[in-house]
mmCIF file of C-alpha atoms and ligand atoms in Angstrom:
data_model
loop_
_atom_site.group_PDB
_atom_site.id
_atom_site.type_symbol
_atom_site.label_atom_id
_atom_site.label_comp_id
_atom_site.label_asym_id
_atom_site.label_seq_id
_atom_site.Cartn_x
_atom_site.Cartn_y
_atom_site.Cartn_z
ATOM 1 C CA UNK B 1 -115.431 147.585 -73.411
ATOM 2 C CA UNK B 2 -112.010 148.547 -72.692
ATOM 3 C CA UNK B 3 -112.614 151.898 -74.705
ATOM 4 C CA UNK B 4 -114.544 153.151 -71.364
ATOM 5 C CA UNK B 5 -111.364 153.325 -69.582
ATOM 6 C CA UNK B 6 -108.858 155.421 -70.217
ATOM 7 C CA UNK B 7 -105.255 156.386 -68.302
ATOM 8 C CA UNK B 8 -104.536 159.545 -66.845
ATOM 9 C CA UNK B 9 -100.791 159.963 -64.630
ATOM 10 C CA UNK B 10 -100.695 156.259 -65.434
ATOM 11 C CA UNK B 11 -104.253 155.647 -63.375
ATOM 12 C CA UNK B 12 -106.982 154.170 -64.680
ATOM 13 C CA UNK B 13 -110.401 156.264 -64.431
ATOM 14 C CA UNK B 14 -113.428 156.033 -66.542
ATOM 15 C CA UNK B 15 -114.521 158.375 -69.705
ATOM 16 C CA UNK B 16 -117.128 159.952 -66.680
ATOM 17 C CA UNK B 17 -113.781 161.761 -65.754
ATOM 18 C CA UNK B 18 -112.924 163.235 -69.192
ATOM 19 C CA UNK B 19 -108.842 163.824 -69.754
ATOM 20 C CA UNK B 20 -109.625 167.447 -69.962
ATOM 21 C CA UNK B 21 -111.087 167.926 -66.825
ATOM 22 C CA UNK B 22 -108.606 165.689 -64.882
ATOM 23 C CA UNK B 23 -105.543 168.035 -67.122
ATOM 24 C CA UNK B 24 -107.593 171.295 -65.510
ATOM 25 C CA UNK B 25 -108.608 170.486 -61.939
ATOM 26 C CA UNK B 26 -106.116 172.432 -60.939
ATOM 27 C CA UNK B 27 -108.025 175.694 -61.784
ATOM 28 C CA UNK B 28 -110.078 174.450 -59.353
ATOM 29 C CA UNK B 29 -111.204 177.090 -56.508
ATOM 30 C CA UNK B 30 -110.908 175.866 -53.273
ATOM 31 C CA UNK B 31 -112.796 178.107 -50.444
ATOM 32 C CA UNK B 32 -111.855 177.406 -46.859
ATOM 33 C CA UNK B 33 -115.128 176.159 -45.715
ATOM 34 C CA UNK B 34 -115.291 173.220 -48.367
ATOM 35 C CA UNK B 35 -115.019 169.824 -47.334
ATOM 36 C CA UNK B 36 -113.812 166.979 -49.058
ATOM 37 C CA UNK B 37 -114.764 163.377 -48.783
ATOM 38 C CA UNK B 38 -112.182 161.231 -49.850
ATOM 39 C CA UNK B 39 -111.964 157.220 -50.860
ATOM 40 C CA UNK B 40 -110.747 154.518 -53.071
ATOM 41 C CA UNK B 41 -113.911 153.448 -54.464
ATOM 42 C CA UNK B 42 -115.934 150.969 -52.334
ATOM 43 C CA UNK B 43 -114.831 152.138 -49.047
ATOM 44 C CA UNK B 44 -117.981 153.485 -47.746
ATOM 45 C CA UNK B 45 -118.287 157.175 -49.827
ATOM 46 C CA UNK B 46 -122.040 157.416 -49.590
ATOM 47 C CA UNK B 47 -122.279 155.725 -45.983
ATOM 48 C CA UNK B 48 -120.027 158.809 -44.739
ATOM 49 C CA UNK B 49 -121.830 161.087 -47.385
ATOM 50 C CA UNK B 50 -125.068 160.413 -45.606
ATOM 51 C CA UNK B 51 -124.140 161.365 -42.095
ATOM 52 C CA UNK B 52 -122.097 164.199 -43.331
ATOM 53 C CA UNK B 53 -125.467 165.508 -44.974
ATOM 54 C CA UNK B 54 -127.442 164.735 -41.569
ATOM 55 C CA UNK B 55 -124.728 166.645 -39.636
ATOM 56 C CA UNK B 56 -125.472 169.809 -41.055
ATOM 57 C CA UNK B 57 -128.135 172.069 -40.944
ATOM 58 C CA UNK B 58 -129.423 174.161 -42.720
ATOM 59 C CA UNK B 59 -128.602 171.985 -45.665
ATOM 60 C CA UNK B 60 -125.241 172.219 -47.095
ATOM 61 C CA UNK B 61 -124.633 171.015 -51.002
ATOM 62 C CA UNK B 62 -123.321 167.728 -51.649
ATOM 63 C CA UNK B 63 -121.596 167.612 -55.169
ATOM 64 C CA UNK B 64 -120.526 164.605 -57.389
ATOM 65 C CA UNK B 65 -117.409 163.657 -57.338
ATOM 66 C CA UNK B 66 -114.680 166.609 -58.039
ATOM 67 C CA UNK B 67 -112.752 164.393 -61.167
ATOM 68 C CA UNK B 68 -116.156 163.343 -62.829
ATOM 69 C CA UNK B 69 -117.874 165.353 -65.549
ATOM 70 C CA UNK B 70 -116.354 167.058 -68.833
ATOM 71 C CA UNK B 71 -114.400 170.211 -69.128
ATOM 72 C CA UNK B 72 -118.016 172.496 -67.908
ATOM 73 C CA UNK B 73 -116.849 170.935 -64.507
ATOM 74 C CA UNK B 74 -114.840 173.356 -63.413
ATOM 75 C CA UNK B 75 -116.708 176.157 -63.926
ATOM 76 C CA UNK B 76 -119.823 174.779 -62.387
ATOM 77 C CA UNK B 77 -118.215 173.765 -59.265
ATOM 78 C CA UNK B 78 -116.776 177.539 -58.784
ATOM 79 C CA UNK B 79 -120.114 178.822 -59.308
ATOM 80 C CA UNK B 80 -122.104 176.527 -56.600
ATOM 81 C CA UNK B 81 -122.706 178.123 -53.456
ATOM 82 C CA UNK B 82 -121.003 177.155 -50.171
ATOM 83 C CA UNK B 83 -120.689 175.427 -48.250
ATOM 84 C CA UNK B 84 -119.579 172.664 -50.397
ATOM 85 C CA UNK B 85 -119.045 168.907 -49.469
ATOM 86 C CA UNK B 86 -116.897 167.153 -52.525
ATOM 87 C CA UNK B 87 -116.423 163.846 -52.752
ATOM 88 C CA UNK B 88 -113.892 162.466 -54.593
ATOM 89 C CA UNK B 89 -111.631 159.118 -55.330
ATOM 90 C CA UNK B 90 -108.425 160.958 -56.619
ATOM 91 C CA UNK B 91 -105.021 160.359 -55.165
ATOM 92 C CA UNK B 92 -103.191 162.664 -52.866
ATOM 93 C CA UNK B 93 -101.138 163.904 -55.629
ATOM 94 C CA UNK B 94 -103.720 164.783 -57.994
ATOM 95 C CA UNK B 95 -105.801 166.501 -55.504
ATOM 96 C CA UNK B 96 -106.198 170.239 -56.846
ATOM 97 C CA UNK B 97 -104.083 172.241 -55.193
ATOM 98 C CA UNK B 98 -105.847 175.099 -54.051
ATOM 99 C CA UNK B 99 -107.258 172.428 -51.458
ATOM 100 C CA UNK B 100 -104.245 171.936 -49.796
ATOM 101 C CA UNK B 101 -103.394 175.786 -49.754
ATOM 102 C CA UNK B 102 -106.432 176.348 -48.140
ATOM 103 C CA UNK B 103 -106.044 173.851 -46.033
ATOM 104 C CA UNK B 104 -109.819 172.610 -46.383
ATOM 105 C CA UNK B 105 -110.890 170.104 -44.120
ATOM 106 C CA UNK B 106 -110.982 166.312 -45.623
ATOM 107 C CA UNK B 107 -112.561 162.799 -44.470
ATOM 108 C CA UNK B 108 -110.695 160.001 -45.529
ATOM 109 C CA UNK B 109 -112.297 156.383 -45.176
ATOM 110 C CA UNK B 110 -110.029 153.579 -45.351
ATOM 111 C CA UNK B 111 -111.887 149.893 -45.387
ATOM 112 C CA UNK B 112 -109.904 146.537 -45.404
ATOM 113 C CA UNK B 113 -108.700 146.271 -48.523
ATOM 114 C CA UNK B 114 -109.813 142.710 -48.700
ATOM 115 C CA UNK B 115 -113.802 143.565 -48.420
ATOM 116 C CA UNK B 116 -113.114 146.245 -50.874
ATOM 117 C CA UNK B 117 -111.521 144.530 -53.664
ATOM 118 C CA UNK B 118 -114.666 142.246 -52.844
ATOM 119 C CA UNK B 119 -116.978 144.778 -52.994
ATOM 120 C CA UNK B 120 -115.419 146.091 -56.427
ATOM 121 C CA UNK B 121 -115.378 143.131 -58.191
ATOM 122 C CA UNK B 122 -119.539 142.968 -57.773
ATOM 123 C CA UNK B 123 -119.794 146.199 -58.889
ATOM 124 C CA UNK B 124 -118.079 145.775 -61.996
ATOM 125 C CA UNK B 125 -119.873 142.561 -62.521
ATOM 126 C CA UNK B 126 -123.195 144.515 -62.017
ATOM 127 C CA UNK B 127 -122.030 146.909 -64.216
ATOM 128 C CA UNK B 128 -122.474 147.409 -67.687
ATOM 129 C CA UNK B 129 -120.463 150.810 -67.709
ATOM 130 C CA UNK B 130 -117.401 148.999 -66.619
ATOM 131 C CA UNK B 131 -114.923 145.859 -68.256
ATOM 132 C CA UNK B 132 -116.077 142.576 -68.017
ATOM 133 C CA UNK B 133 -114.042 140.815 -65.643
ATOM 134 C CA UNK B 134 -114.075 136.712 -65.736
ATOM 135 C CA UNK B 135 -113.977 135.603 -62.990
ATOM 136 C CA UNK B 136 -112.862 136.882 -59.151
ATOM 137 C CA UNK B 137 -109.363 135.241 -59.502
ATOM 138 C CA UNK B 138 -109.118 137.470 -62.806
ATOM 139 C CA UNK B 139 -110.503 140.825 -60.997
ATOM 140 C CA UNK B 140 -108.031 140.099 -58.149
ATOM 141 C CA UNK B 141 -105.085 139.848 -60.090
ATOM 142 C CA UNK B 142 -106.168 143.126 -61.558
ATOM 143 C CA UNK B 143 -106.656 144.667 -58.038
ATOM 144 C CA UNK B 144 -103.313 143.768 -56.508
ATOM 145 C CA UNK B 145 -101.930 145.142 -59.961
ATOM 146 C CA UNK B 146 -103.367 148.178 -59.744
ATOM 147 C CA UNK B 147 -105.249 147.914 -62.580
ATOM 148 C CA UNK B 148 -109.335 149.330 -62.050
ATOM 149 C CA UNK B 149 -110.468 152.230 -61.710
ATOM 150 C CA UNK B 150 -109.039 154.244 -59.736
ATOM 151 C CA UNK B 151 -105.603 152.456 -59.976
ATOM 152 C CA UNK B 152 -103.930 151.160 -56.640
ATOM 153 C CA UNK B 153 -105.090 150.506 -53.642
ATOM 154 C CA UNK B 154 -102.523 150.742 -51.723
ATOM 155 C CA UNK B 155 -100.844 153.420 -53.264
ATOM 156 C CA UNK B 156 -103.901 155.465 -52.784
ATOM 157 C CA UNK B 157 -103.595 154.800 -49.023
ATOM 158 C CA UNK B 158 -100.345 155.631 -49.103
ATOM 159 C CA UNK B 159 -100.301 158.878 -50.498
ATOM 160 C CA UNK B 160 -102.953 159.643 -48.014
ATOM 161 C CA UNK B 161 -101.351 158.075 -44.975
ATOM 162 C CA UNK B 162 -98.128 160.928 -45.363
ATOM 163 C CA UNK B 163 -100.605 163.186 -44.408
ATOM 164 C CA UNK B 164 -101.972 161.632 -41.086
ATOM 165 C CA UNK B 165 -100.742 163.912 -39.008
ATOM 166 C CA UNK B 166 -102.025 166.997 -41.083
ATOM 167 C CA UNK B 167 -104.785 168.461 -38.849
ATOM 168 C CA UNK B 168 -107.197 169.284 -41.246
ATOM 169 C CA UNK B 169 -107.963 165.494 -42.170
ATOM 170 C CA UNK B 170 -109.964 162.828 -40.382
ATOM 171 C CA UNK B 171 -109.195 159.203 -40.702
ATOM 172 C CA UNK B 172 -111.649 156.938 -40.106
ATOM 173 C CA UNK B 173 -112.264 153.442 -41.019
ATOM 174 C CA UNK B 174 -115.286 151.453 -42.155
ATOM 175 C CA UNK B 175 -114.984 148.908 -39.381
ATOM 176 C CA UNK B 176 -115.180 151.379 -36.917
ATOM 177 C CA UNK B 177 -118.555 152.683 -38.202
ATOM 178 C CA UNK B 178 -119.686 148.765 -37.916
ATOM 179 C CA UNK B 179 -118.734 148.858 -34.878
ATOM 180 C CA UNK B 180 -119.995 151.656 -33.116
ATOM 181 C CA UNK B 181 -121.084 154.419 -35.110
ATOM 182 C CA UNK B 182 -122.474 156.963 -32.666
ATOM 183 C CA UNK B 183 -118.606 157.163 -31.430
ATOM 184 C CA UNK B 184 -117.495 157.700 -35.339
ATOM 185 C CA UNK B 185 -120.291 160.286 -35.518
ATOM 186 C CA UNK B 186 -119.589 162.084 -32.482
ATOM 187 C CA UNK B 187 -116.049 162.102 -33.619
ATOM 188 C CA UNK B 188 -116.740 163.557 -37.421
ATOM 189 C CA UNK B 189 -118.950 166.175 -35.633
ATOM 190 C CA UNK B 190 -116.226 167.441 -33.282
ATOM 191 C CA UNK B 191 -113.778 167.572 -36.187
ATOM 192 C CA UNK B 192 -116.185 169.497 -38.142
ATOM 193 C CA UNK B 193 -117.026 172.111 -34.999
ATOM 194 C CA UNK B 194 -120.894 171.479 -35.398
ATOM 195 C CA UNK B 195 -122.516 170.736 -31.923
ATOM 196 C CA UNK B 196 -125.233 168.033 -32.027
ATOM 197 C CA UNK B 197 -127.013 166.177 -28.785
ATOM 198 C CA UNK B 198 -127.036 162.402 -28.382
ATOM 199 C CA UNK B 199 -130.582 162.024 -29.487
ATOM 200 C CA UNK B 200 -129.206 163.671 -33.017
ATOM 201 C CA UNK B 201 -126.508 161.369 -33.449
ATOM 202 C CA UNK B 202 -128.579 158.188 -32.580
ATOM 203 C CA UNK B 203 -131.249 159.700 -35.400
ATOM 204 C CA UNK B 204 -128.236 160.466 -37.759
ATOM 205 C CA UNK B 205 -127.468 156.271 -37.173
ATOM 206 C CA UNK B 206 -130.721 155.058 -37.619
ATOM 207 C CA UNK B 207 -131.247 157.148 -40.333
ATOM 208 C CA UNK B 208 -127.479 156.208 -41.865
ATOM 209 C CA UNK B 209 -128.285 152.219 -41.569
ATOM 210 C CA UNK B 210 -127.273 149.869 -44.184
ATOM 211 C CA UNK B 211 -131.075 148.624 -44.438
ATOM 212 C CA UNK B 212 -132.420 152.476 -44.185
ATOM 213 C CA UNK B 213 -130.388 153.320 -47.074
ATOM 214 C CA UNK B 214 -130.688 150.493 -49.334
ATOM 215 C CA UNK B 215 -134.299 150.639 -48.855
ATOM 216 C CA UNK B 216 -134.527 154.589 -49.478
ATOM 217 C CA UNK B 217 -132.672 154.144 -52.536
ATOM 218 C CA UNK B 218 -134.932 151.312 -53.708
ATOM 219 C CA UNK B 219 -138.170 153.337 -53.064
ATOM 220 C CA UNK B 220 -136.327 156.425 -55.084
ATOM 221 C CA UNK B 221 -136.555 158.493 -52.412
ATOM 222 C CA UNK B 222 -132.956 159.954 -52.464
ATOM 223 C CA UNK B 223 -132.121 162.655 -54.713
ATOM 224 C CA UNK B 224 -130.503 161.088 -57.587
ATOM 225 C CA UNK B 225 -127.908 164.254 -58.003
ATOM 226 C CA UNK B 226 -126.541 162.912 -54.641
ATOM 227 C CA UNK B 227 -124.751 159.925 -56.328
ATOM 228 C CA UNK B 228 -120.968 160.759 -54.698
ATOM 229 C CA UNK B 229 -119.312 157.803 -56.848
ATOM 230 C CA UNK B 230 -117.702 158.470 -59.812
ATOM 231 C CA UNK B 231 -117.995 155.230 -61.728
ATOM 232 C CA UNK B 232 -121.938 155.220 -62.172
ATOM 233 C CA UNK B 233 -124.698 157.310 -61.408
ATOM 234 C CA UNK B 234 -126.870 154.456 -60.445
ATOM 235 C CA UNK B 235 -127.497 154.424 -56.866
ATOM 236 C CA UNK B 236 -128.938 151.217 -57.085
ATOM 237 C CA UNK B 237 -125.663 149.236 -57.365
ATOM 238 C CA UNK B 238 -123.943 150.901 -54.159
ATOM 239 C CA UNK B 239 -125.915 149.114 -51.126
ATOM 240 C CA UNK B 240 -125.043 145.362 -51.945
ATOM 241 C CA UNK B 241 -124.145 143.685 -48.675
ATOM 242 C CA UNK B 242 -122.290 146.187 -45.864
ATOM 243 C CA UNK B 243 -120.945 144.075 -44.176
ATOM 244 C CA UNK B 244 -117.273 142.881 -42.555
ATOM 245 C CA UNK B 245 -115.653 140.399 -43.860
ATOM 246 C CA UNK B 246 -117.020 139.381 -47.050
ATOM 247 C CA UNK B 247 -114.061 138.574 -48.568
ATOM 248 C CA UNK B 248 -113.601 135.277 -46.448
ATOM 249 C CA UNK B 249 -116.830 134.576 -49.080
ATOM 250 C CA UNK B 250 -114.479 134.981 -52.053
ATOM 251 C CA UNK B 251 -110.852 134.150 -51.192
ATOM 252 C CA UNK B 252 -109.314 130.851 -51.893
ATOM 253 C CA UNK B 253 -106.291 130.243 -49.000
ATOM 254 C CA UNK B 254 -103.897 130.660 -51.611
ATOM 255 C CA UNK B 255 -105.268 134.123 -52.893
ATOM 256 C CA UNK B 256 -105.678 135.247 -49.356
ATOM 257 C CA UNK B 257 -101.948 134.371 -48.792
ATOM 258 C CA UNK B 258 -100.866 136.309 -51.439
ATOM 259 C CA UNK B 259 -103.040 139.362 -50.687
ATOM 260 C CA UNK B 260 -101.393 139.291 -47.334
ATOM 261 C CA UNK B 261 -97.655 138.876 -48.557
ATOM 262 C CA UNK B 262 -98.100 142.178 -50.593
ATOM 263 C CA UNK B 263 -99.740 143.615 -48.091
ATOM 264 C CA UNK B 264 -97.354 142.730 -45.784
ATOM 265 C CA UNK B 265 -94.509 144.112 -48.142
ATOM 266 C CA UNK B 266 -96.295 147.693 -49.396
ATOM 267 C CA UNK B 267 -97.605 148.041 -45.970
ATOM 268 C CA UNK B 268 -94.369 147.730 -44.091
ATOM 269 C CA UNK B 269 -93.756 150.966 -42.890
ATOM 270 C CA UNK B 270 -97.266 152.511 -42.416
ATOM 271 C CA UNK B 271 -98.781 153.049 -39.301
ATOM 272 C CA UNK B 272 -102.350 153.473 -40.218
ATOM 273 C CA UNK B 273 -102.263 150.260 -41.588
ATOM 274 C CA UNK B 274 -101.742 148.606 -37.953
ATOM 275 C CA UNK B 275 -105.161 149.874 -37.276
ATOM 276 C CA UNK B 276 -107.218 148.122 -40.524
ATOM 277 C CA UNK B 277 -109.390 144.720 -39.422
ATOM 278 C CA UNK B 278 -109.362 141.858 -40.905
HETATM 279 S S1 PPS G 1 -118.453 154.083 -54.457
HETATM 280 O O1 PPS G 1 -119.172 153.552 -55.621
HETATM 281 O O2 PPS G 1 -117.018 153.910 -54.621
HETATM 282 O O3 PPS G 1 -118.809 155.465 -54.126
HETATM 283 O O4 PPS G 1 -118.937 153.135 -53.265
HETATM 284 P P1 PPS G 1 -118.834 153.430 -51.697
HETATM 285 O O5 PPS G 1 -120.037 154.180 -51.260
HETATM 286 O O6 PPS G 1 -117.501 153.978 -51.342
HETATM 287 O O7 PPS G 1 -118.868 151.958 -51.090
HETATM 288 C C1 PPS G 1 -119.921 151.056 -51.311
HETATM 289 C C2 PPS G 1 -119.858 150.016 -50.224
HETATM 290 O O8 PPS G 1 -120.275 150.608 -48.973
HETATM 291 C C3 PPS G 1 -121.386 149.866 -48.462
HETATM 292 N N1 PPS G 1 -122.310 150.727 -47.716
HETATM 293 C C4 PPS G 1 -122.588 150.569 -46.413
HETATM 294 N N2 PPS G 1 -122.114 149.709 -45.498
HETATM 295 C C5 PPS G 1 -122.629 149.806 -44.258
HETATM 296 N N3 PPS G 1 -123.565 150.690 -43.883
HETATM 297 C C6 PPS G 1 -124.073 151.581 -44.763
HETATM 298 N N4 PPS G 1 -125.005 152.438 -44.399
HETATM 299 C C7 PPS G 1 -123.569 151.552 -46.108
HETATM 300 N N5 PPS G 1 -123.834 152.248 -47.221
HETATM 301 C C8 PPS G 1 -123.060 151.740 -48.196
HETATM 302 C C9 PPS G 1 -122.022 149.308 -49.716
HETATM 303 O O9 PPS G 1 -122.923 148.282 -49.411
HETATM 304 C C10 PPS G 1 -120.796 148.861 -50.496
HETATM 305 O O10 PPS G 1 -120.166 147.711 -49.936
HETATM 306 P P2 PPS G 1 -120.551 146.177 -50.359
HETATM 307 O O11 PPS G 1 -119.557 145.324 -49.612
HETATM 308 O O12 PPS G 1 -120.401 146.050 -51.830
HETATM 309 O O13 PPS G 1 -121.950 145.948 -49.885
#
């Protein structure tokens, strides 16, 4: 199983992202009006994916993720039309850097770490494309390690977080959405300088809903080329629960002391991370 992962700048990433396109991404032609959708797995991709799509019209092209595909990748991405909307899981520092030249705009979506180490662990369970993984005491270990795809979570947030003040990305965070998402959609819609009425964004919501989604997905409705994660392209295995706080579900004390204590430690001087719920 483990011959389905293999390392790249020390990170983990499945054979979906093939070493040859991860050594060329860098050829990679940014244009000014793309816009990038960024995330360590699990974080909400598709939720955010979905209103970006609504957002727009006319329709705009969402792509798989930028690091996922063989060599062709490249090459196909420069010849798509814009305006583009990439998703992608990769770390500051291997972000192509034609993006940050241009100076493209970018989404980042940070969720508790906790929920999404959760959230993780059932999807490699579910899986088949992925290690098997014990037990959650197991998985967690390899989380706080750093070792799934995708590497680090925290150092994934972190290479993110030095560009916070950079005006050309958006933070937002999962909990936020929970909690009121026509203010996070109002919000994403002023950063992207497309005007939409109130009735719009309470459409875009009801339309963006955990239960809407799961249930569009299980009556195939979505267009299966919209899959924006790069571990699987079954859509099926993304709209498990949605929910806050999950990981109360799965942590012992002990393992929930721990988390925190690292947290606590990688965490100490970022500001962003004052902001992330429990
Ligand atoms: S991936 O595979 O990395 O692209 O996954 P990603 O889309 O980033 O994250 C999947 C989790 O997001 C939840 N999700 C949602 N939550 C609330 N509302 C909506 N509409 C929504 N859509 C997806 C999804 O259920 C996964 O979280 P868990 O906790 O596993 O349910």
């Amino acid at each position: 199983q483990t011959a389905l992962i293999h390392r790249f700048n020390g990170i983990p990433f499945t054979t979906r992202s093939s070493p040859d396109l991860l050594k060329s991404l860098d050829a990679f032609d940014a244009r000014e009006d793309d816009i990038l959708l960024v995330s360590y797995p699990k974080s909400g991709t598709h939720w955010l994916a979905q209103i970006i799509m609504q957002i727009y019209t006319p329709k705009v092209t969402l792509t798989s993720p930028i690091e996922f595909g063989d060599i062709s990748r490249v090459e196909e991405l420069n010849n798509l039309s814009s305006k583009r909307i990439i998703p992608t899981h990769l770390d500051y520092n291997m972000l192509p850097s034609n993006f940050k030249v241009k100076q493209c705009k970018a989404f980042y979506i940070i969720r508790n770490p906790k929920d999404t180490a959760v959230s993780m662990y059932h999807y490699y369970r579910d899986n088949p494309n992925l290690p098997t993984i014990d037990s959650w005491t197991v998985f967690l270990e390899l989380f706080l390690r750093g070792d799934v795809v995708c590497g680090s979570w925290f150092d994934h947030f972190l290479s993110w977080e030095e560009h916070k003040n950079d005006r050309n990305i958006l933070f937002l965070f999962y909990e936020d959405m929970k909690k009121d998402l026509p203010k996070v959609v109002k919000k994403m819609s002023v950063f992207l300088g497309v005007n939409i009425s109130d009735r719009e964004i309470k459409e875009i919501c009801e339309k963006s809903s955990f239960t809407e989604m799961k249930s569009n997905v299980e009556k195939e409705n979505s267009d299966p080329n919209h899959t924006v994660c790069a571990l699987t392209s079954n859509r099926k295995l993304i709209f498990r629960k949605g929910a806050v706080g999950d990981w109360k579900n799965h942590f012992t004390p002990k393992e929930n002391k721990m988390f925190e204590e690292m947290f606590k430690k990688k965490m100490k001087l970022s500001e962003l991370a004052k902001h992330i719920i429990y």
